[in-house]
Coordinates of C-alpha atoms and ligand atoms in Angstrom, one line a residue:
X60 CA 0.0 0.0 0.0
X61 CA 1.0 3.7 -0.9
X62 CA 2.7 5.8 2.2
X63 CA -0.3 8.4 1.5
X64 CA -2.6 4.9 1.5
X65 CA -1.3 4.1 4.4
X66 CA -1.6 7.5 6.3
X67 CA -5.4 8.1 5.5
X68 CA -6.1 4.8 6.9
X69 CA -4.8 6.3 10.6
X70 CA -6.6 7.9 13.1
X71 CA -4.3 8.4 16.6
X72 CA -5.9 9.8 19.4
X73 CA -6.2 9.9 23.3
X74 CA -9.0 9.3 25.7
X75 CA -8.8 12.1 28.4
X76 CA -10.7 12.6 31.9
X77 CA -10.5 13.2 35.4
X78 CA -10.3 10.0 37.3
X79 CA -13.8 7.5 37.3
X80 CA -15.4 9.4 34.1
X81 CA -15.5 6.8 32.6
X82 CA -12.3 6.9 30.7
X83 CA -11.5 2.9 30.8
X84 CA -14.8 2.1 30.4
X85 CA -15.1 4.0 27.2
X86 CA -12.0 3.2 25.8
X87 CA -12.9 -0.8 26.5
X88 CA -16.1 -0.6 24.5
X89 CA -14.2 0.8 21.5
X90 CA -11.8 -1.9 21.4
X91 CA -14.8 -4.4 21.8
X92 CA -15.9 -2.4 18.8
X93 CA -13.1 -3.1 16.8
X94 CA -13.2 -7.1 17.7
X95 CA -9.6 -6.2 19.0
X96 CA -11.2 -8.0 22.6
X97 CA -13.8 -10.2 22.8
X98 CA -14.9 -9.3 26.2
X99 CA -16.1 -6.6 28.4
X100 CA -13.3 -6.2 31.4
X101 CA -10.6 -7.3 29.6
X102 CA -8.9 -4.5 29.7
X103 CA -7.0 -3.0 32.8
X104 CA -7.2 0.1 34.1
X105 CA -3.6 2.0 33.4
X106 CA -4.5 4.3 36.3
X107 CA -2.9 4.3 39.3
X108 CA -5.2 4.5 42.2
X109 CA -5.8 6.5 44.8
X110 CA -5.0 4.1 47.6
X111 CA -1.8 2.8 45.8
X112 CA 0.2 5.5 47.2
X113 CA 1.9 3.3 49.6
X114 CA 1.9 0.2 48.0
X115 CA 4.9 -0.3 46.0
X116 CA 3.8 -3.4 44.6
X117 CA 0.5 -2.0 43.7
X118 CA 2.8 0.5 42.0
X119 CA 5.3 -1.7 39.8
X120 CA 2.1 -4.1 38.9
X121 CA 0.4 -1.0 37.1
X122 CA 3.4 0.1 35.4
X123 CA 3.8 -3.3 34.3
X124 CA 0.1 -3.1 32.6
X125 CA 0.6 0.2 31.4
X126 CA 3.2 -0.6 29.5
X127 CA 0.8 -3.2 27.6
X128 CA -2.0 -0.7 27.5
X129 CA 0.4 2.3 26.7
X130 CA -1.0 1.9 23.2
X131 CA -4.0 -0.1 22.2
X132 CA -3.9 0.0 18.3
X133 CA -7.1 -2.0 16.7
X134 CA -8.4 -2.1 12.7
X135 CA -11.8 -1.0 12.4
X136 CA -13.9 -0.5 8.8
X137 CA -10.2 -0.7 6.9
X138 CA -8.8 1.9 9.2
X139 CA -5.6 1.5 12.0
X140 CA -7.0 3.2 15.2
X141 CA -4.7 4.3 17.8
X142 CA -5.4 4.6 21.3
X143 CA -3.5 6.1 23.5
X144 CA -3.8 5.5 26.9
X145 CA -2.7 8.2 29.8
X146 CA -2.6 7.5 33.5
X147 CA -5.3 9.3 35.0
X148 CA -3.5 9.5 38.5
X149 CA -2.8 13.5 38.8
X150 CA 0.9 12.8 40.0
X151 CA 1.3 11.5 36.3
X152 CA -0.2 14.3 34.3
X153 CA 3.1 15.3 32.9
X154 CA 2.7 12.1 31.3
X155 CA -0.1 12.6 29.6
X156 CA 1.1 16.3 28.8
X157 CA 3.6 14.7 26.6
X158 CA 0.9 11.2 24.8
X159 CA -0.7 14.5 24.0
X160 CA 1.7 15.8 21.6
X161 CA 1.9 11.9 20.2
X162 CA -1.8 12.3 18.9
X163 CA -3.6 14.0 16.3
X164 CA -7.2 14.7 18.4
X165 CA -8.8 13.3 21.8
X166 CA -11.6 12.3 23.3
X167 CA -12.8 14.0 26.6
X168 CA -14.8 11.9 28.6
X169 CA -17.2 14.4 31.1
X170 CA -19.2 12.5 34.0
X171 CA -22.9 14.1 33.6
X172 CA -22.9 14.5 37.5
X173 CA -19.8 16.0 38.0
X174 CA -19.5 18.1 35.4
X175 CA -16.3 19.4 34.2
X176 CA -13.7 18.3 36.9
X177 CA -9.9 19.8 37.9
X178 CA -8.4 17.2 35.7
X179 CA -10.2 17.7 32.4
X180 CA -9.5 21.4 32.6
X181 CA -6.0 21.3 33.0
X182 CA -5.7 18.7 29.9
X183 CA -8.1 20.2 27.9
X184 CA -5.6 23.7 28.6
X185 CA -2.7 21.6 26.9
X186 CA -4.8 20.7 23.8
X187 CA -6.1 24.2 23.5
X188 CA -2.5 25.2 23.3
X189 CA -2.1 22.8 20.9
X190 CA -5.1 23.2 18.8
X191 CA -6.1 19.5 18.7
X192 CA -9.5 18.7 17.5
X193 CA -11.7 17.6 20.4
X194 CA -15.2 15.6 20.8
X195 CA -16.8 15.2 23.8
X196 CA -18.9 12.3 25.5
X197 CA -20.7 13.3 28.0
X198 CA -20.9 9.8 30.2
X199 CA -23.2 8.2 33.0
X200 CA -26.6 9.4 31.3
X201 CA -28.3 6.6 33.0
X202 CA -27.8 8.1 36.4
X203 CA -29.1 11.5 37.1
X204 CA -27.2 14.5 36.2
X205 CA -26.8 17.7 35.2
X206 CA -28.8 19.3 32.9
X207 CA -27.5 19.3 29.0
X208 CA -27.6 23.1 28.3
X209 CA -26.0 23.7 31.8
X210 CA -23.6 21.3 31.2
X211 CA -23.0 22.8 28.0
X212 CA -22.9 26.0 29.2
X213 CA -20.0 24.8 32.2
X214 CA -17.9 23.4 29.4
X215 CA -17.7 26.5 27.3
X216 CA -16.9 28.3 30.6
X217 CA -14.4 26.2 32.3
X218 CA -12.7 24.8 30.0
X219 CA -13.1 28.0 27.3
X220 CA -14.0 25.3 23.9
X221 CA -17.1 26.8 21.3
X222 CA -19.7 23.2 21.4
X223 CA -21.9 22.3 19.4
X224 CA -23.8 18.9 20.3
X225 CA -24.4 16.1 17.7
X226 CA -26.4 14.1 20.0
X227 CA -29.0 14.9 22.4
X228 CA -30.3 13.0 25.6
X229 CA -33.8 12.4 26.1
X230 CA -33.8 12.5 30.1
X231 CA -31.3 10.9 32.3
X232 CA -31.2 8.8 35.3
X233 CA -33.6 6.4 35.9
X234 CA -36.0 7.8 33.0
X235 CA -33.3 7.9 30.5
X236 CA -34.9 7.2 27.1
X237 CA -32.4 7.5 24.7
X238 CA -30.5 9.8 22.6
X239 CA -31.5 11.6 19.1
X240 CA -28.5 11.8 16.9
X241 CA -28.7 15.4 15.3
X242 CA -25.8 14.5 12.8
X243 CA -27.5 11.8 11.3
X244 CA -31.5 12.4 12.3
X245 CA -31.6 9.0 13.9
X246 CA -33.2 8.1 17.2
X247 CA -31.6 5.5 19.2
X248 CA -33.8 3.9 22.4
X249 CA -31.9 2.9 25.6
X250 CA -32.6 -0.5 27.9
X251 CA -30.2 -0.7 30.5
X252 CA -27.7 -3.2 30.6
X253 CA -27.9 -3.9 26.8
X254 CA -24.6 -5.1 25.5
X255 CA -26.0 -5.4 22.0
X256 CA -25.6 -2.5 19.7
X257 CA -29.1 -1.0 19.0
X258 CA -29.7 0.3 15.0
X259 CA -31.1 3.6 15.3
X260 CA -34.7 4.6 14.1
X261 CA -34.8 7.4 11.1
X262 CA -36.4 10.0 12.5
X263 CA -35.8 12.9 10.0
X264 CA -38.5 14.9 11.0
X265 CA -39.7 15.4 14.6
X266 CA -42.7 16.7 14.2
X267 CA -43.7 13.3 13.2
X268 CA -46.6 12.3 15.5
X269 CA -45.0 8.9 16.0
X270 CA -42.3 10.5 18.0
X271 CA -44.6 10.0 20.7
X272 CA -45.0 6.5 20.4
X273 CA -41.7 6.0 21.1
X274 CA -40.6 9.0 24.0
X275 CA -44.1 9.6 25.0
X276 CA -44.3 13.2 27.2
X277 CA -40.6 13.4 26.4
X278 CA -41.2 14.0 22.2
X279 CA -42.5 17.8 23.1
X280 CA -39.5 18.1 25.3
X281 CA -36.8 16.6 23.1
X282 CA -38.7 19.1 19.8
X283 CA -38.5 22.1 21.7
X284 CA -35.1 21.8 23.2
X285 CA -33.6 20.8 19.7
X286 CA -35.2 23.5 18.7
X287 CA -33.2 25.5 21.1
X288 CA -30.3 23.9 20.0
X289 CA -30.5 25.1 16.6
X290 CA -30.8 28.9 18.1
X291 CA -28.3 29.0 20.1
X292 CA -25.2 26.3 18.8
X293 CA -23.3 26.8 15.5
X294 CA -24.1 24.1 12.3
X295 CA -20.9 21.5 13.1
X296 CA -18.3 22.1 10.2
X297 CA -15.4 19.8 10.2
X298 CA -13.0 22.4 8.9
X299 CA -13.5 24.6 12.1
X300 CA -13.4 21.4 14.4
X301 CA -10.3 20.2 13.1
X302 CA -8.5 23.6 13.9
X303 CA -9.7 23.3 16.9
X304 CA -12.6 25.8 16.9
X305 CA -15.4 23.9 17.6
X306 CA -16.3 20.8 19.7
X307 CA -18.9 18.0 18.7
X308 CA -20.8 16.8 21.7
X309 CA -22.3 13.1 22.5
X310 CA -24.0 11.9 24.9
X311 CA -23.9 8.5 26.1
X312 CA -23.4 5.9 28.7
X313 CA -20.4 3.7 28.3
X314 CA -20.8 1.1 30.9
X315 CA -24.2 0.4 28.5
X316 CA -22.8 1.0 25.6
X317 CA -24.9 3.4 24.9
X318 CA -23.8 6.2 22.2
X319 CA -20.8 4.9 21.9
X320 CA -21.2 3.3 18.3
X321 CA -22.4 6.5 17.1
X322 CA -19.5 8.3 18.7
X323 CA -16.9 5.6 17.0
X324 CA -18.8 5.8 13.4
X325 CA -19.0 9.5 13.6
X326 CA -15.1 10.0 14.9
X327 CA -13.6 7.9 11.8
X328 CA -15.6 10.8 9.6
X329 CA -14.7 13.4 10.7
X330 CA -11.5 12.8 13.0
X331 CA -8.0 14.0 11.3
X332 CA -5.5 11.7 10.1
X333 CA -1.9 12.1 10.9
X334 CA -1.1 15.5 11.2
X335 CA 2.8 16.8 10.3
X336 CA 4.9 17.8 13.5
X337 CA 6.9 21.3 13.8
X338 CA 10.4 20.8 14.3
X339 CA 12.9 23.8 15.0
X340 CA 14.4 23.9 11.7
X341 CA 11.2 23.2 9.8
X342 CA 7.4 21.8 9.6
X343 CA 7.6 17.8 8.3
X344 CA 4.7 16.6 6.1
X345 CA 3.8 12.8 7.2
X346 CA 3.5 12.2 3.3
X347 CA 7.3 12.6 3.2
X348 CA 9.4 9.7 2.4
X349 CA 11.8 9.6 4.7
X350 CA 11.2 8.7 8.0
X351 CA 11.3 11.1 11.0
X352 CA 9.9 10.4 14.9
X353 CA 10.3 11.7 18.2
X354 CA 10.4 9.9 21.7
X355 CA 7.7 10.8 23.7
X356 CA 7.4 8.4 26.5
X357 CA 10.2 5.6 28.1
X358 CA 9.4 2.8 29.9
X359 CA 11.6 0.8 32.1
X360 CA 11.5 -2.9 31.5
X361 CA 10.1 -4.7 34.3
X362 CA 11.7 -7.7 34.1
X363 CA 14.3 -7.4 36.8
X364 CA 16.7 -9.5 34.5
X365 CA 16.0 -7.2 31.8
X366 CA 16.7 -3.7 32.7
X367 CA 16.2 -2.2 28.9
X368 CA 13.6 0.4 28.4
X369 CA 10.8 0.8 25.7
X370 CA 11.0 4.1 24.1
X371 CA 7.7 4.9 22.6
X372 CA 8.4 6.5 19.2
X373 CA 6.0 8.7 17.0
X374 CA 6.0 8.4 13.4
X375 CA 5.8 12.1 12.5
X376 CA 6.8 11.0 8.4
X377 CA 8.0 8.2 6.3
X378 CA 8.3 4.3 6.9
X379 CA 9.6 3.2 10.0
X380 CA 12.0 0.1 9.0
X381 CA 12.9 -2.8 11.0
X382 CA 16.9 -3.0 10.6
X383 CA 17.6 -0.1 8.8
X384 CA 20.3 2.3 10.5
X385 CA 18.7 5.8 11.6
X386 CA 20.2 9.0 12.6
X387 CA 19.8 9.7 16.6
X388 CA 19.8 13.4 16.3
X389 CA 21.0 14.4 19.7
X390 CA 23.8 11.5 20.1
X391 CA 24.7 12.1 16.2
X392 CA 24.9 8.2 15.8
X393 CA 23.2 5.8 14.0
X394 CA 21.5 3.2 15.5
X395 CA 19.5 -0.1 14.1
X396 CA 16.6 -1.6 15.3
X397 CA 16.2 -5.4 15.4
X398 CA 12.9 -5.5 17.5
X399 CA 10.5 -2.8 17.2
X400 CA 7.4 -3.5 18.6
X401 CA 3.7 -2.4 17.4
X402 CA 1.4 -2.8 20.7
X403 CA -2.3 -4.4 19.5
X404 CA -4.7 -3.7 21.7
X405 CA -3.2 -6.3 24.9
X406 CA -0.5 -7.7 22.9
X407 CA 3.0 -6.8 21.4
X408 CA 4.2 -7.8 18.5
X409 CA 7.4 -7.2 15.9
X410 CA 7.2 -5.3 13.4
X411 CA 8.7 -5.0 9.6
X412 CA 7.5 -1.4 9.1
X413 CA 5.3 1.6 10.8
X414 CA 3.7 4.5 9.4
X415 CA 3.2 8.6 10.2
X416 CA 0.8 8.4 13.5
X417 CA 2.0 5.3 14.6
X418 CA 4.0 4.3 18.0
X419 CA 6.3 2.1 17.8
X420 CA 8.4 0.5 20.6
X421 CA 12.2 0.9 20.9
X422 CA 13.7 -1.6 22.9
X423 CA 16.5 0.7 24.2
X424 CA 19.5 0.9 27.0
X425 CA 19.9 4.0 27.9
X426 CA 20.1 6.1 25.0
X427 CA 16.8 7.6 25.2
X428 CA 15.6 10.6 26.3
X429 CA 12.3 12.2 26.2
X430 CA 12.0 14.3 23.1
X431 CA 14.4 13.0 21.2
X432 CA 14.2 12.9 17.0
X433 CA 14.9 9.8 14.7
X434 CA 15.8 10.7 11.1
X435 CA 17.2 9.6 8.0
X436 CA 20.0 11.5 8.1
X437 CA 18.3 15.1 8.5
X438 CA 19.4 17.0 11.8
X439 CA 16.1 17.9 13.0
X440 CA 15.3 18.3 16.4
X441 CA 11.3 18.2 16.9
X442 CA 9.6 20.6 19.0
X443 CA 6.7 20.7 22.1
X444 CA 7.6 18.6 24.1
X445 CA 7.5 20.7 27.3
X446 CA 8.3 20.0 30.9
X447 CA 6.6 22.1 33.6
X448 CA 8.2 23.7 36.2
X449 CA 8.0 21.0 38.8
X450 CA 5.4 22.0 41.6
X451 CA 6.9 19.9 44.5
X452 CA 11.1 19.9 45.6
X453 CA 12.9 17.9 48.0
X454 CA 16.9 17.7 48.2
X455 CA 17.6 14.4 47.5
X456 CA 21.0 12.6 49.3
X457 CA 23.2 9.4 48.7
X458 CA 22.4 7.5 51.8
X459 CA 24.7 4.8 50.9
X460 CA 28.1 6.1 50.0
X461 CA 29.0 3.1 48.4
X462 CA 26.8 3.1 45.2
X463 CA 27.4 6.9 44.6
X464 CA 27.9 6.3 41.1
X465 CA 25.0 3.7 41.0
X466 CA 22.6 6.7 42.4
X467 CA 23.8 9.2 40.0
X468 CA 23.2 6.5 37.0
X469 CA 19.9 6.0 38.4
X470 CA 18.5 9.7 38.9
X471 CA 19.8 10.4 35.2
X472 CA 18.1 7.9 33.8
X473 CA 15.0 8.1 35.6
X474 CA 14.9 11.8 35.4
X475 CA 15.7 11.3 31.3
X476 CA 12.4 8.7 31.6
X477 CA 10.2 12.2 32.9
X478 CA 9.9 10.6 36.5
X479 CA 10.6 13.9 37.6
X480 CA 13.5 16.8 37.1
X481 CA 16.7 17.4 38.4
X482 CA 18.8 20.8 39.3
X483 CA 21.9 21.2 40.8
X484 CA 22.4 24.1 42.9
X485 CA 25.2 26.6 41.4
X486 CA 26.5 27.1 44.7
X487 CA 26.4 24.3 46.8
X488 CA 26.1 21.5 44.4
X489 CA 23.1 19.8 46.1
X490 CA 21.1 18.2 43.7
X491 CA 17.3 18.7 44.0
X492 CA 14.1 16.5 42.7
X493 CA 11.3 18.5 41.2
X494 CA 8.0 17.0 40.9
X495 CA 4.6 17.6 39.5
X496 CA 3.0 15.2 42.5
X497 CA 4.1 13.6 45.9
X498 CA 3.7 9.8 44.5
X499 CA 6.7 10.6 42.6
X500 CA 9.4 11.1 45.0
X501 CA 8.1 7.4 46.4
X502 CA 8.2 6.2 43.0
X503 CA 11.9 7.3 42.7
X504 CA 13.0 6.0 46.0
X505 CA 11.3 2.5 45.5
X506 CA 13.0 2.3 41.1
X507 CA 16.7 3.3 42.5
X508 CA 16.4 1.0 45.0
X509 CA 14.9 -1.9 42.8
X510 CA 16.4 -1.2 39.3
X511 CA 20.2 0.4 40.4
X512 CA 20.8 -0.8 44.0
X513 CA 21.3 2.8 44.8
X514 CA 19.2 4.6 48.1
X515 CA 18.6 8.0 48.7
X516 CA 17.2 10.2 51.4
X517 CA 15.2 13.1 51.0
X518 CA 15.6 16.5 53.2
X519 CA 13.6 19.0 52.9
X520 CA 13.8 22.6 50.6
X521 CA 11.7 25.6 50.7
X522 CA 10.7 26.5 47.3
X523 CA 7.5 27.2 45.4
X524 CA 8.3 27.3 41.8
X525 CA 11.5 27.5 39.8
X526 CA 11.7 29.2 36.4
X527 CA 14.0 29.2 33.2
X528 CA 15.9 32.7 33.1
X529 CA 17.2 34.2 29.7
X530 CA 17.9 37.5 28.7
X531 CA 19.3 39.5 26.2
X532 CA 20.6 41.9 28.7
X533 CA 23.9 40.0 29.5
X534 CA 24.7 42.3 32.4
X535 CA 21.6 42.4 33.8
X536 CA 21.4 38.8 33.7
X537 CA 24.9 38.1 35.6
X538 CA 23.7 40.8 38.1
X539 CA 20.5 38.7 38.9
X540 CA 22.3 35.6 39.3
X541 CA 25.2 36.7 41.8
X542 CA 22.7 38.5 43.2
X543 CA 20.1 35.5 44.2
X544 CA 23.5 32.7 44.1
X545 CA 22.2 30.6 46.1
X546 CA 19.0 30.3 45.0
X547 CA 20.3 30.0 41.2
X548 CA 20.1 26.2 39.9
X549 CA 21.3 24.3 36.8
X550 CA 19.0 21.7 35.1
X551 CA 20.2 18.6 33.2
X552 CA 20.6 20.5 29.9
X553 CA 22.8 23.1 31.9
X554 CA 20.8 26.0 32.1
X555 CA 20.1 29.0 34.8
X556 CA 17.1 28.2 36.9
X557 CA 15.6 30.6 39.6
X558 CA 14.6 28.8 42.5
X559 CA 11.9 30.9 43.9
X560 CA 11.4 30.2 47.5
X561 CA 8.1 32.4 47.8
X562 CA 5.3 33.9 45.5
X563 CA 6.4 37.1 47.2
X564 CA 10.1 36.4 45.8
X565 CA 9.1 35.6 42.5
X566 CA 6.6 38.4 41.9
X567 CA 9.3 40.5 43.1
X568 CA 12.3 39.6 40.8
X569 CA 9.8 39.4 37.7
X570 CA 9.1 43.5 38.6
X571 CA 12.3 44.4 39.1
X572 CA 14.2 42.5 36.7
X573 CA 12.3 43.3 33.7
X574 CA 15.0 42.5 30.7
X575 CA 15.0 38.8 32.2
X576 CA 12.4 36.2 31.0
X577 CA 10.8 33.6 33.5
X578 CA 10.0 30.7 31.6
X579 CA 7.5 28.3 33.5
X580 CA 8.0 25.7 30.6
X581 CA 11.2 24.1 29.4
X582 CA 10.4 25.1 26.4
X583 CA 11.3 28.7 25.0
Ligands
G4P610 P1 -11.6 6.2 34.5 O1 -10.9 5.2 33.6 O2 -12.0 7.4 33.8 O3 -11.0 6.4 35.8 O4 -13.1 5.5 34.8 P2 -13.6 4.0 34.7 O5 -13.9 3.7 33.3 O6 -12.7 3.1 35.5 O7 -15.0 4.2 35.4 C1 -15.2 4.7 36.7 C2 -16.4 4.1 37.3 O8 -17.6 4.6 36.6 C3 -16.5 2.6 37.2 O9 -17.2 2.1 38.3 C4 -17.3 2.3 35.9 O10 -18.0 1.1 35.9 C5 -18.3 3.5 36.1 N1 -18.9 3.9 34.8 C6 -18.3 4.1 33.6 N2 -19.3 4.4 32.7 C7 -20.5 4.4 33.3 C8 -21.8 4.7 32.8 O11 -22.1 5.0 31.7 N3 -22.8 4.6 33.8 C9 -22.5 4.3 35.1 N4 -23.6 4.2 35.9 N5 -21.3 4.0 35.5 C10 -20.3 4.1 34.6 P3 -16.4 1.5 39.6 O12 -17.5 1.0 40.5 O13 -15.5 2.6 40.1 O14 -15.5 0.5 39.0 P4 -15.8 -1.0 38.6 O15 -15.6 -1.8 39.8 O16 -17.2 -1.0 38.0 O17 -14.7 -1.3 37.5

């Protein structure tokens, strides 16, 4: 098949959601869907409970099944679908900050009840950055819930998206009737509990008096707030959803599989296919032969007797080849491939050749780091793929001074994984762990332990938030940082960090240094 064959048959995209939306739930019945499982529960959950927090084993299980779910790829009507999966735990989320550069739209999963949660606005902020299309399902219609134009009215609010529904409920909870599918005029009845995928009724025109016969005292309801609809929300285009300027709404209930066919059959139409990737010298088309990618997530192996990593690879352009030697743009060397490894919905399996918004698997050992570009030759370097200045710090110390060099292996290579970040104070060369959540520093302790034999204590640091300094103004910049030495740090890449032990501190330098720039992201 044709590269540009190949590349329409794609669709690569995530499921997002704050924790218990419904996010596994959904992403099980589309998989069941695509015949890639033949059962409901068969997949696990790649999110790390609540209650895990002090249960490392609880800890290193998940990992192990989220390497396995990491990607749950699955052919449905001719086309490769893509899953990505993201852990839902908040300690995590920089994780899923960077599966969300890997994918060319989402899915946001919204619990009726709860509305738009914590979670969901902070991801939905990334993709807004981003501009990837979005559709969301609202979930749970068969308990009771909000109502669908305050809903609606939440979402455009909080998380600042232009809707437009394509499906409507008709009631919720325990009077849940059904939906009517605006996009194709089709009426779909719910019975609890149904597994069985219900065809829809052509309903084209509502004010058909057999409406009734179906929805009873809802039909005047469900005609009059359509009606609404039509007032008030924009006619869906696809052009303006796939920049990003409009959302599609559905309604559903996963755990019944309700609304989810219609949300599949309707995201293959209208969903993009691999979109190209900016990279600092240039934008790369996926229709371009040679192959580029970037690393956007690494794994450690959890085989104890196997300490290689997976590094999850995007194919930006190109055909991915097994064997064939490609250009590791930051180590300028060329490196082979014997294994690469396609992930099908629970399984692994090699692979010859991959294709622009694919992930493939790179069994690796220790060459990896997050953001990294694979090319044919070209020195590229792709972009966005951010770290956040870490909102949690603790100094972290060798407690055993005879694997020193074990516990500097080990923070490198967890830190180039995205476990966390690391700085090294300019002036007393203390090395301290930034995280975006508390589960994190356990995490760390518990891998260097269990994967380099190293230990390490944490003491405590006063900080709030550090920040990338530049600035054109040399001499200003030099003044500022013998000025605040000992709060000035150096990340991994060598560059000046303000370690800001106070908003009060912050706010304060930003005023008075004005030539400086305070970069919250890594990238700038
Ligand atoms: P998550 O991945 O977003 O965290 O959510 P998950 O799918 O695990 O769903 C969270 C809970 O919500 C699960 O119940 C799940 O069964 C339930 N759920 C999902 N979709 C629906 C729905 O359409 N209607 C209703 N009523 N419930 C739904 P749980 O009791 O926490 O877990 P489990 O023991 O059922 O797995």
């Amino acid at each position: 098949m044709s590269l540009i064959k190949e590349i329409k048959r794609r669709r690569t995209f995530a499921i997002i959601s704050h924790p218990d939306a419904g996010k596994t739930t959904l992403t099980e019945k589309l998989l069941l869907f695509g015949g890639a499982i033949q059962v409901a529960g068969a997949v696990k959950s790649n999110k790390i409970k609540k209650t895990a927090t002090s249960d490392w084993m609880e800890i290193e299980r998940q990992r192990g099944i989220s390497v396995a779910t990491s990607v749950m790829g699955f052919d449905y009507n001719d086309l490769k679908i893509n899953i990505l999966d993201t852990p839902g735990h908040q300690d995590f989320a920089e994780d899923t900050f960077r599966t969300l550069t890997a994918v060319d739209s989402v899915i946001v999963v919204i619990d009726v009840a709860k509305g738009v949660e914590p979670q969901t606005e902070k991801l939905v902020k990334v993709c807004r950055m981003r501009k990837t299309p979005i559709i969301l399902f609202i979930n749970k219609l068969d308990r009771p819930g909000k109502d669908g134009f305050e809903l609606l009215d939440e979402i455009e609010q909080k998380l600042d998206l232009n809707v437009t529904p394509l499906s409507w409920p008709i009631n919720m909870g325990a009077k849940f009737k059904g939906i009517y599918n605006i996009f194709d005029r089709n009426l779909y009845l719910f019975e609890p509990n149904k597994q069985r995928v219900e065809n829809g009724v052509a309903f084209d025109d509502l004010a058909n008096p057999f409406l009734v016969k179906y929805i009873g005292e809802d039909a005047q309801i469900l005609r009059d707030e359509l009606h609404l609809i039509e007032g008030v929300y924009p006619e869906f285009e696809i052009e303006e959803y796939l920049k990003g300027n409009i959302c599609p709404v559905f309604f559903g209930s996963a755990l019944n599989n309700f609304g989810v066919k219609e949300l599949l059959d309707c995201f293959i139409r209208i969903a993009p296919t691999p979109v190209g990737r900016d990279a600092e010298e240039r934008h790369v088309d996926p229709a371009e032969d040679e192959f580029t990618g970037f690393v956007f997530k690494i794994h450690a192996n959890m085989d104890p007797n196997h300490r290689d990593r997976i590094a999850f690879v995007r194919v930006v352009s190109g055909r991915f080849e097994r064997n064939k030697p490609y250009s590791h743009v930051r180590l300028n060397r060329k490196i082979k491939f014997s294994n690469p490894t396609a992930f099908m919905a629970q399984k692994k399996e090699l692979v010859d050749e991959m294709f622009p918004g694919d992930i493939v698997g790179l069994y690796d050992a220790g060459n990896f780091k997050i953001g990294d570009t694979l090319t044919e030759g070209e020195m590229l370097h792709y972009k966005g793929i951010p770290s956040f200045s870490p909102e949690l710090f603790r100094y972290v110390e060798n407690a055993d001074p005879m694997k020193s060099k074990q516990l500097a292996k080990g923070l490198d290579q967890l830190t180039d994984e995205g476990v966390a970040q690391l700085f090294t104070g300019k002036a007393t060369g203390r090395k301290i762990i930034g995280t975006v959540g508390a589960l994190q520093f356990e995490v760390i302790q518990h891998r260097l332990l269990h994967e380099y034999g190293a230990s390490c204590r944490y003491e405590p640091i006063t900080l709030y938030k550090t920040a990338w300094i530049t600035s054109e103004n040399k001499a200003m910049l030099e003044d500022f940082k013998s000025r605040k030495a000992s709060y000035i740090a150096l990340d991994k890449e060598g560059r000046d960090v303000f370690l800001a032990d106070s908003p009060y501190s912050l706010t304060t330098s930003m005023e008075k240094y004005r030539d400086i720039k305070f970069h919250f992201t890594s990238e700038f």
